[in-house]
Short mmCIF file of C-alpha atoms and ligand atoms in Angstrom, two decimals:
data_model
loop_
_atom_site.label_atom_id
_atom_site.label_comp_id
_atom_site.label_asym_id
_atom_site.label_seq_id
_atom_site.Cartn_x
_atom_site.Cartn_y
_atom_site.Cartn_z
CA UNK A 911 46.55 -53.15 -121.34
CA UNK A 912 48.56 -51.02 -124.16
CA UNK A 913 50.76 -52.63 -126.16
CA UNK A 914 53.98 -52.06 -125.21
CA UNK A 915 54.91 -51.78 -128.61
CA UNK A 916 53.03 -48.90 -130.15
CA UNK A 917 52.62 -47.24 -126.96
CA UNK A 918 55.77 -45.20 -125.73
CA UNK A 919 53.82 -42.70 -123.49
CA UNK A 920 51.44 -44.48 -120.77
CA UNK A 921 48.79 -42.52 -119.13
CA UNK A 922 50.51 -43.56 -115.95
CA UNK A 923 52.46 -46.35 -114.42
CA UNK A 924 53.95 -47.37 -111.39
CA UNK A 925 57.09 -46.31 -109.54
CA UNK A 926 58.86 -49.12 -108.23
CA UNK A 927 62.67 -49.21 -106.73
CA UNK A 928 65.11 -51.43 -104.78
CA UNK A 929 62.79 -51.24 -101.35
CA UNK A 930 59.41 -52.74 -103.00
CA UNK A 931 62.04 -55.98 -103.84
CA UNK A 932 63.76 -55.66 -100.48
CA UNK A 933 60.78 -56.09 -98.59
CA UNK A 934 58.50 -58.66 -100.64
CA UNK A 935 61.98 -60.83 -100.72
CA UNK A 936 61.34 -60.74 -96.62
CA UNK A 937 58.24 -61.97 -97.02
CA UNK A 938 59.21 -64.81 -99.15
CA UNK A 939 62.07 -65.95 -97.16
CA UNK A 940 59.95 -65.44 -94.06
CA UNK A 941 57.17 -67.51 -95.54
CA UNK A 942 54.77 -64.87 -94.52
CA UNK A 943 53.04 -64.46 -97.92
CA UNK A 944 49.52 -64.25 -97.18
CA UNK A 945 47.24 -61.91 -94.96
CA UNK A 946 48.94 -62.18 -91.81
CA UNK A 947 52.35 -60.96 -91.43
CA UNK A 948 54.02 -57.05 -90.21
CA UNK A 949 53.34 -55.73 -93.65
CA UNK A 950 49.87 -55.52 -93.21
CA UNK A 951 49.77 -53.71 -90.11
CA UNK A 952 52.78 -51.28 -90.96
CA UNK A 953 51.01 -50.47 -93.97
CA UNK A 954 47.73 -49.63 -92.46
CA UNK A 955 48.86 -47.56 -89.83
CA UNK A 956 51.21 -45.91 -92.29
CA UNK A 957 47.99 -44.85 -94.22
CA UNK A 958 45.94 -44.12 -91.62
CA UNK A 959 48.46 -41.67 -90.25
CA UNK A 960 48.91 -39.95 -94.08
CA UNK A 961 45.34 -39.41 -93.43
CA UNK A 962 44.95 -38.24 -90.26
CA UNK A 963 42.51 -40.97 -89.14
CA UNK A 964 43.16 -43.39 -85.86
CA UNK A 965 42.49 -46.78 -87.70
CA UNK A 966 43.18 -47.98 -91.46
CA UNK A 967 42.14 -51.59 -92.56
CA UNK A 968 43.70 -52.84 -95.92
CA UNK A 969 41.22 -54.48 -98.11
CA UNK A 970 42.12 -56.62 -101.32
CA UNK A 971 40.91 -53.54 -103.50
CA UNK A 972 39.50 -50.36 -103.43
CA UNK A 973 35.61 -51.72 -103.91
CA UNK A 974 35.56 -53.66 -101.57
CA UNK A 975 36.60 -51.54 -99.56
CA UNK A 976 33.89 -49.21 -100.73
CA UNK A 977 31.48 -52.49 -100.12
CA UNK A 978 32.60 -53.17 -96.47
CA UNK A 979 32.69 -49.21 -95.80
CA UNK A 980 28.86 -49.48 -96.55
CA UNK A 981 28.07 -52.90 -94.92
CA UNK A 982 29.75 -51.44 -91.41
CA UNK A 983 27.38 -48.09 -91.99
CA UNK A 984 24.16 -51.45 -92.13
CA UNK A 985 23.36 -49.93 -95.36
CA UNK A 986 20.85 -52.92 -96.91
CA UNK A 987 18.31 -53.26 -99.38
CA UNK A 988 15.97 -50.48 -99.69
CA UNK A 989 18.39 -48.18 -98.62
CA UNK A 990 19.31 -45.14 -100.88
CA UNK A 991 22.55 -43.86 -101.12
CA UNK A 992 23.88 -40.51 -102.97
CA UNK A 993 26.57 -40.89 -105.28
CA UNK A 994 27.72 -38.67 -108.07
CA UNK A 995 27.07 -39.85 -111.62
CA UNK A 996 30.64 -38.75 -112.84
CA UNK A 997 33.14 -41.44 -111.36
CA UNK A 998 34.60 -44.66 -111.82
CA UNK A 999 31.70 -47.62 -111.66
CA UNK A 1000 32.83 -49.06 -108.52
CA UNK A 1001 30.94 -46.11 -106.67
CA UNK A 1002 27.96 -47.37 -107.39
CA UNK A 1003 28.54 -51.11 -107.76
CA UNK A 1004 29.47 -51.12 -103.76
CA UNK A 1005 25.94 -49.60 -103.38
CA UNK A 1006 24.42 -52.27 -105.42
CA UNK A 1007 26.36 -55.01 -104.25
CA UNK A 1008 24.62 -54.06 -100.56
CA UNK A 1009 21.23 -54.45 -101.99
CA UNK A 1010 20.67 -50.52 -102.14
CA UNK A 1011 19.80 -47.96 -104.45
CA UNK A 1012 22.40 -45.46 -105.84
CA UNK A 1013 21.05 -42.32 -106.50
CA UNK A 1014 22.92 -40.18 -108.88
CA UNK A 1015 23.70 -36.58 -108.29
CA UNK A 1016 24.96 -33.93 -111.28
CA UNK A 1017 28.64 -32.32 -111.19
CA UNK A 1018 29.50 -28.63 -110.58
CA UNK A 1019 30.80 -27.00 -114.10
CA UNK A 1020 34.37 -26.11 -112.88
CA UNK A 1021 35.04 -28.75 -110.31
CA UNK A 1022 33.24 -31.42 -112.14
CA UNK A 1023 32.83 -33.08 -108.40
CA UNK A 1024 29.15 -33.96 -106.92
CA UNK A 1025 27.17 -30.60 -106.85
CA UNK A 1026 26.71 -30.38 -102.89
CA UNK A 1027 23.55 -28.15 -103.70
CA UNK A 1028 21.88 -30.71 -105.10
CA UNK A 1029 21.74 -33.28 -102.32
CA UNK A 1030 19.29 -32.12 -100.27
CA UNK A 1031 16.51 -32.16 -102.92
CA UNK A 1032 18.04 -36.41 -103.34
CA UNK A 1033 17.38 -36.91 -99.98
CA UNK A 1034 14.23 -39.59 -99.12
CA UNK A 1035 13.09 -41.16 -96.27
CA UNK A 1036 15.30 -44.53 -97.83
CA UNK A 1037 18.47 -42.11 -97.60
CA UNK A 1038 21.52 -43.73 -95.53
CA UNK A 1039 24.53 -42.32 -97.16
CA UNK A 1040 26.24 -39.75 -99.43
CA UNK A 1041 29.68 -41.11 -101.38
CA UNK A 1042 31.19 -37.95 -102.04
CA UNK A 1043 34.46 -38.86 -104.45
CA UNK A 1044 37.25 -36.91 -104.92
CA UNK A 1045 37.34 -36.95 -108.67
CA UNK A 1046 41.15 -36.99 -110.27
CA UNK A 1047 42.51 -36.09 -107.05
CA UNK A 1048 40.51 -32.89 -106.66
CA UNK A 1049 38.58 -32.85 -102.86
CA UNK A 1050 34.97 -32.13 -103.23
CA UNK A 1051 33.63 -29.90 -101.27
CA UNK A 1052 33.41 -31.71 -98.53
CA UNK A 1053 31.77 -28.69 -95.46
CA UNK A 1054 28.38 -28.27 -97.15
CA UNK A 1055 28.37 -32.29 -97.90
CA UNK A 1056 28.93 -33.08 -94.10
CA UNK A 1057 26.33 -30.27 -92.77
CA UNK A 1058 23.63 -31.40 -95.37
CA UNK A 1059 24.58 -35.19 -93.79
CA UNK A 1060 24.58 -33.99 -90.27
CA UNK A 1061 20.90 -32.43 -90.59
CA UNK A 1062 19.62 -35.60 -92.41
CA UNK A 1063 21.96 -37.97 -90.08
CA UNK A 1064 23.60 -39.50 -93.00
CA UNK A 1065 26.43 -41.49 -93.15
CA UNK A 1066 29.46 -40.37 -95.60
CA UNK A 1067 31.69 -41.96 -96.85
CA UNK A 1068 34.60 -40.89 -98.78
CA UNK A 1069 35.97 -42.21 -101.81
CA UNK A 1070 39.22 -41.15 -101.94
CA UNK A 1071 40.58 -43.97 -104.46
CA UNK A 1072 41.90 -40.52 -107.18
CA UNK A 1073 43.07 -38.84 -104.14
CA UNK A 1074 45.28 -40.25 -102.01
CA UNK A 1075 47.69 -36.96 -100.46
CA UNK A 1076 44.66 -34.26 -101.26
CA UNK A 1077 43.74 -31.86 -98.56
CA UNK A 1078 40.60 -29.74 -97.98
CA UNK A 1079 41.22 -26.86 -96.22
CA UNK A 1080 43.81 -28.17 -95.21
CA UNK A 1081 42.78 -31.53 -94.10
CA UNK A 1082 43.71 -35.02 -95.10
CA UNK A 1083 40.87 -36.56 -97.51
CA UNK A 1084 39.63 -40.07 -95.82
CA UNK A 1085 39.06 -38.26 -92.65
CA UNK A 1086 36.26 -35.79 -93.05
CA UNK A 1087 33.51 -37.89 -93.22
CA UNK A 1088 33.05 -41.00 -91.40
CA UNK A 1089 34.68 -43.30 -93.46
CA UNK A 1090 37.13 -43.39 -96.53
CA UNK A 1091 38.25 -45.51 -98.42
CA UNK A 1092 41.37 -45.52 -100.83
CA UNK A 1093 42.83 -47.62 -103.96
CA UNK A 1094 46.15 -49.36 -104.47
CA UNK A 1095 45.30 -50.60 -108.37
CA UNK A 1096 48.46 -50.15 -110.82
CA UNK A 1097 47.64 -46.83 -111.86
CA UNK A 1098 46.41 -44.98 -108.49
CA UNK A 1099 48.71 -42.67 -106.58
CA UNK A 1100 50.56 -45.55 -104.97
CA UNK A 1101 50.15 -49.01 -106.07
CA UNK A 1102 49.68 -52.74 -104.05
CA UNK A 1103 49.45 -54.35 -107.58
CA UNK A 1104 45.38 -54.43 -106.56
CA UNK A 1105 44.75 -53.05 -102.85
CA UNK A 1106 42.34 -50.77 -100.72
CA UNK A 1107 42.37 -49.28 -97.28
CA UNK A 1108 39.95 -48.21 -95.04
CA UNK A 1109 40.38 -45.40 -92.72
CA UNK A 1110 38.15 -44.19 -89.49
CA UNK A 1111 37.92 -42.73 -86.66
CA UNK A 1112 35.31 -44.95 -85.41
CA UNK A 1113 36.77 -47.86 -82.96
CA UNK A 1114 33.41 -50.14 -83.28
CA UNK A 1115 33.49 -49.53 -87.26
CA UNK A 1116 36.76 -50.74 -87.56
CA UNK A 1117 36.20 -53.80 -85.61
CA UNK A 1118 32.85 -54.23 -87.51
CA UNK A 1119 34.91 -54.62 -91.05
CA UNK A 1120 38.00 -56.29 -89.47
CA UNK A 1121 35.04 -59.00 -88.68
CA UNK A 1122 32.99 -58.32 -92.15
CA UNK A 1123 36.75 -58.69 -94.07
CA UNK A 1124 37.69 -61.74 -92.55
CA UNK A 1125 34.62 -64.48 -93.42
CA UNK A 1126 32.69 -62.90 -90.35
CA UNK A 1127 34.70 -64.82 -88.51
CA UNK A 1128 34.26 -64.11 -84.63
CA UNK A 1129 37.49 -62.34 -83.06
CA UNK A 1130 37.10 -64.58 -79.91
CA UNK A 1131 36.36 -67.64 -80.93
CA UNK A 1132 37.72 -69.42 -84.03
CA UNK A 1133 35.19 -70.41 -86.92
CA UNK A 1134 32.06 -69.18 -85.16
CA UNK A 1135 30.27 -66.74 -87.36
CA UNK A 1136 27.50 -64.67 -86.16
CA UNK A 1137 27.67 -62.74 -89.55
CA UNK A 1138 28.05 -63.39 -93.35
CA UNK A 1139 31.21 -61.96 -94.06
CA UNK A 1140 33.71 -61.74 -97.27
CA UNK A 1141 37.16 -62.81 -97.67
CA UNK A 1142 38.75 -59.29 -98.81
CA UNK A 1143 42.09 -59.48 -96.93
CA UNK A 1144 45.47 -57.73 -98.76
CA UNK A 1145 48.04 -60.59 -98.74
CA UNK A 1146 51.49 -59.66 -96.78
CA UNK A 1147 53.40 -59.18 -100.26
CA UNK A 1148 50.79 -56.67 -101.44
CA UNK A 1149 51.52 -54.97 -98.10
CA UNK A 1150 54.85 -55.08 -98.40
CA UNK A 1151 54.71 -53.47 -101.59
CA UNK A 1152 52.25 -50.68 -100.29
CA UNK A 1153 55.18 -49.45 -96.87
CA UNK A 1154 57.58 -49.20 -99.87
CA UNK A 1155 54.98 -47.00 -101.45
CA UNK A 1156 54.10 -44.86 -98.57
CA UNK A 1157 57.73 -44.38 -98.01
CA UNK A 1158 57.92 -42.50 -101.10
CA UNK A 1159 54.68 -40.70 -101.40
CA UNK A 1160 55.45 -37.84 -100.68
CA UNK A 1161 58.03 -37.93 -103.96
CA UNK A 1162 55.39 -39.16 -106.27
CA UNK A 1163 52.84 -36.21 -105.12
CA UNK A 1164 55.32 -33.48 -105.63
CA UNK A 1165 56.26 -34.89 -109.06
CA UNK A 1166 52.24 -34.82 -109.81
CA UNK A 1167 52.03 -31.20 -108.88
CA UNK A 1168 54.69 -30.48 -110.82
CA UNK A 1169 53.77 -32.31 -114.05
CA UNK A 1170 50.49 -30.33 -113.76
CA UNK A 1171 52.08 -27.19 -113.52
CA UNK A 1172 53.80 -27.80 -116.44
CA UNK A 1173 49.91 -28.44 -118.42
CA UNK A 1174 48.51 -26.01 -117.18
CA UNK A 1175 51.05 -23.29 -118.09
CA UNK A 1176 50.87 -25.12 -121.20
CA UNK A 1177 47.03 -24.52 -121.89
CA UNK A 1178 46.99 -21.30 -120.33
CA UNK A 1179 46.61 -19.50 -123.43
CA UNK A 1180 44.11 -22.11 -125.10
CA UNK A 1181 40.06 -20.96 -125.11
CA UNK A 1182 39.16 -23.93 -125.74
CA UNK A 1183 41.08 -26.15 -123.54
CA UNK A 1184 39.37 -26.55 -119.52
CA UNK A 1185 41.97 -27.00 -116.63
CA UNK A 1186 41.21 -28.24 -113.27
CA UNK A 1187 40.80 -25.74 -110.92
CA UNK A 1188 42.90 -25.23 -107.95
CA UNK A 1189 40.56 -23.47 -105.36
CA UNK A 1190 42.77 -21.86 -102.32
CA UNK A 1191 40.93 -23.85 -100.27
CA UNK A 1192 41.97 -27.39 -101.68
CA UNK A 1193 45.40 -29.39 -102.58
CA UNK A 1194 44.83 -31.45 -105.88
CA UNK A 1195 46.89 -34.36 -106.17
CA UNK A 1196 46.41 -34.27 -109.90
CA UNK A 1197 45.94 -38.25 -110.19
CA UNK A 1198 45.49 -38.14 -114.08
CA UNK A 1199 45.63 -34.65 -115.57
CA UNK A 1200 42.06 -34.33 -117.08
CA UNK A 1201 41.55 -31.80 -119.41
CA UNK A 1202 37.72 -31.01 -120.87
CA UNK A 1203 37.86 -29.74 -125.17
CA UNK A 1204 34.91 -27.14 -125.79
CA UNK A 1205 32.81 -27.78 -128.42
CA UNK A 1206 34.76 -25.04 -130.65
CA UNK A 1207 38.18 -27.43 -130.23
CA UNK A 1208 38.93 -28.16 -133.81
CA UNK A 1209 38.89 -31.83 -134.07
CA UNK A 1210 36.63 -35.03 -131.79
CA UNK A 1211 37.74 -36.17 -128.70
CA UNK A 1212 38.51 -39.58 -130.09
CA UNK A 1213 40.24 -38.31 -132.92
CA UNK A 1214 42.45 -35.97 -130.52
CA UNK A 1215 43.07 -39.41 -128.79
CA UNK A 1216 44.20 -40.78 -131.81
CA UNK A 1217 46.45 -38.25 -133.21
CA UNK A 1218 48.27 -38.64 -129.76
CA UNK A 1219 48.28 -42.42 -130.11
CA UNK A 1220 49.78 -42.06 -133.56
CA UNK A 1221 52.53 -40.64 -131.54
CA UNK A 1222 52.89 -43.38 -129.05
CA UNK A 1223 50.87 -41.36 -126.33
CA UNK A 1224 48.63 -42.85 -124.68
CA UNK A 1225 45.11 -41.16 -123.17
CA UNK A 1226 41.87 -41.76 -121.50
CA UNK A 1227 38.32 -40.70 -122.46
CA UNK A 1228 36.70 -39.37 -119.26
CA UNK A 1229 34.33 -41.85 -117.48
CA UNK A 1230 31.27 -42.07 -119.01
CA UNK A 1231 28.47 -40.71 -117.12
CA UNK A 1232 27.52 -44.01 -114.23
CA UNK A 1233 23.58 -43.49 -115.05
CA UNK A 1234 23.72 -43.94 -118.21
CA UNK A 1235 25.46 -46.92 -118.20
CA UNK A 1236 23.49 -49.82 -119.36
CA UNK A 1237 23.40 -51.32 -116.10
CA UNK A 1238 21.83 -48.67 -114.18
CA UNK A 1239 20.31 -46.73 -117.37
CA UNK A 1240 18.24 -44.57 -115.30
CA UNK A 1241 15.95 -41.76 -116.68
CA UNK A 1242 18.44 -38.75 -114.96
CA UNK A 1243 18.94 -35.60 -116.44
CA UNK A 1244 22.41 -34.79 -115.41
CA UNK A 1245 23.30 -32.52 -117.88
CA UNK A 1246 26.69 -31.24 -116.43
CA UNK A 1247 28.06 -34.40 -115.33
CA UNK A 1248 26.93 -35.35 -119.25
CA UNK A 1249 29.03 -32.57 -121.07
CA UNK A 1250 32.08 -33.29 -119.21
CA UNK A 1251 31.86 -36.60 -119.30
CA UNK A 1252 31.44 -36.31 -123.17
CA UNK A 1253 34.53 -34.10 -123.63
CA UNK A 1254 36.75 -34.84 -120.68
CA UNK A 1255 40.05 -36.74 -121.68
CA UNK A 1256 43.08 -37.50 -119.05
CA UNK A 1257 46.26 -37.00 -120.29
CA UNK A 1258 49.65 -39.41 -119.35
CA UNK A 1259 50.35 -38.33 -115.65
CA UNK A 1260 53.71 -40.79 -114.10
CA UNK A 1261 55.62 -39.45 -112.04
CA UNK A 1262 58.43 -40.78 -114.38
CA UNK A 1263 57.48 -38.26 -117.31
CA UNK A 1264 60.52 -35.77 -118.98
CA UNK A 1265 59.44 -32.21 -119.56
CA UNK A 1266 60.37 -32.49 -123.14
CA UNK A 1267 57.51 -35.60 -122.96
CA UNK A 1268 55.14 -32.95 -121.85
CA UNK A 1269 56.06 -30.26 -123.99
CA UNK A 1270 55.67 -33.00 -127.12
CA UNK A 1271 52.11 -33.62 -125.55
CA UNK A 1272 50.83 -29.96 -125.31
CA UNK A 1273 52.12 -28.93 -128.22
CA UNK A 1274 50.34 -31.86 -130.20
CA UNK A 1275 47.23 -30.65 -128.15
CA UNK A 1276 47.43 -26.84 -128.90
CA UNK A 1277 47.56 -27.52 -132.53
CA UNK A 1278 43.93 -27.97 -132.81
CA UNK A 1279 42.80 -25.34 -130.55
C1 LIG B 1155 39.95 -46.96 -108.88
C2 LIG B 1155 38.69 -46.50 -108.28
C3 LIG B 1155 37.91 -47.33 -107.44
C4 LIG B 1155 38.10 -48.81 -107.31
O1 LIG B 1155 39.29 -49.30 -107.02
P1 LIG B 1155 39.72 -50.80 -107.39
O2 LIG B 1155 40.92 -50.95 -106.51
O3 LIG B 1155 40.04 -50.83 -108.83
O4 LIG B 1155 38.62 -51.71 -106.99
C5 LIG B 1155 36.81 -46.78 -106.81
N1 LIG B 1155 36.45 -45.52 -107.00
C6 LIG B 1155 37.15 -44.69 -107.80
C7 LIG B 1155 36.68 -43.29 -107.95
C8 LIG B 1155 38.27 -45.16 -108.47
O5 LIG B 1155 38.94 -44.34 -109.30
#
């Protein structure tokens, strides 16, 4: 956590009002504080809806959600399953946690998302599953994904944890492949304190992981389990805290796209400065502004993040590169997802932030262009 102190600007924090109190104070006076209780429900079929899908299924976080998303496609060991290299470890920890293999797959240049072209040559006869993620709140491309999955009859799933709101071509992320999953961790779109949901289409999947999320307990017949399952149930507070979220979503998205307008008129002029891009055929949701320094930018990346912080604004170094981490330290050559990964840094993103707050930010960021 920052210290509250030194730091004035966060990279992003919550958005909280009277409603998240009003409804977690029902839950305490109705004593229905843990995962059963009208929160739960409301919630998930509020988020399936925002998506577009016919069932959601809150999970206590957005890996496990990832993790029962995977256990309901019978991914196992010796399974392989695509993810890309450039994303937030929980990716490929679901995989692993399974018993499979991740496989990692390089980024395109300007979307910095998984390079769809490069699946196919992935693909094995151990292949179950592509996690396509929709880095920073930026879809990837999700049509040559699900054709490349449809020939190999692979499961995808989407992790939408960055991306909560984001359409491609027009459609709600979560719902293109055949299952997505989201994040409600303090500093995702909207926040359960820590949360996931799961959304489908798929009637039997959803009563797979409403079994696999509850100990494996059997829906007819109390503590008979024909499976190994997990407790990863949201309580009712969490919940409760997520239908005041969704009620306002809609608020915190435009106030996204507008603080990214803002940086990217900002950097507009700046050659060595990279933007995300905002194909016609995609809404960003602009999760955490991310912008990438060339190698001509006149100071580091860490000492850019500390000239900001000397300023009380916070930043974030882009993930490092999953592959090379020293858990998976695999031999890959991923060079693209390497370079961004090296010069990528998010900027502070609330909803909450002034214009002059930006306009301090940029400025401090142009000077070493
Ligand atoms: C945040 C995040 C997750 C995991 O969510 P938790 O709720 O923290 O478990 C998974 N994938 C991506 C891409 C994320 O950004």
């Amino acid at each position: 956590m920052p210290n509250k102190k030194t730091i004035r600007i966060p990279v992003a924090e919550p958005y909280f009002g009277k409603k998240e109190k009003k409804y977690i104070n029902q839950c305490i006076d109705s004593g229905w504080v843990s995962s059963t209780g009208s929160f739960v429900e409301k919630f998930e079929k509020k988020c399936a809806d925002f998506s577009n899908a016919k069932y959601g299924i809150a999970t206590s976080n957005g890996t496990t959600a990832l993790h029962l998303a995977l256990l309901a496609c019978g991914i196992k060991k010796g399974d392989e399953v695509i993810v890309p290299t450039l994303t937030f470890i929980s990716t490929a920890n679901a995989v692993k946690y399974t018993g499979a293999t991740p496989v990692f797959i390089d980024s395109q240049k300007k979307s910095w998302n998984m390079d769809p072209d490069l699946i196919e040559s992935a693909i094995t006869p151990k292949t179950k599953a592509i996690i396509p993620v929709h880095l920073f709140g930026l879809p990837a491309d999700m049509d040559p994904i699900m054709s490349v999955a449809k020939k190999n009859k692979l499961f995808v799933i989407e992790d939408a944890a960055e991306a909560q709101g984001a359409l491609y071509k027009g459609r709600p992320v979560g719902s293109i492949g055949h299952i997505g999953t989201f994040s409600f961790y303090g500093n995702k779109i909207i926040t359960t304190g820590e949360g996931g949901m799961i959304v489908t289409n798929n009637q039997k999947v959803q009563e797979k992981i409403k079994i696999l999320r509850d100990h494996g307990m059997s829906k007819t017949k109390r503590y008979l389990h024909n499976v190994l399952g997990y407790n990863y149930r949201l309580t009712n507070i969490q919940a409760a805290l997520g239908v005041a979220q969704m009620e306002k979503i809609k608020s915190i998205l435009l106030s996204k796209s507008k603080i990214a307008k803002i940086y990217q008129k900002g950097f507009e002029s700046c050659e060595n400065i990279s933007t995300p891009i905002n194909p016609v055929w995609a809404k960003n949701v602009f999760w955490l502004f991310t912008i990438i320094l060339s190698q001509k930018y006149k100071i580091s990346r860490n000492q850019l993040i500390n000239e900001l912080k000397s300023h009380g604004i916070d930043s974030r170094p882009m993930f490092p590169t999953v592959h090379s981490q020293p858990i998976y330290n695999t031999s890959d050559n991923l060079p693209v997802a390497q370079k961004i990964s090296n010069y990528g840094i998010s900027l502070p993103s609330s909803q909450s932030l002034k214009k002059s707050e930006l306009n301090q930010i940029i400025s401090i960021i142009k000077k070493f262009n």
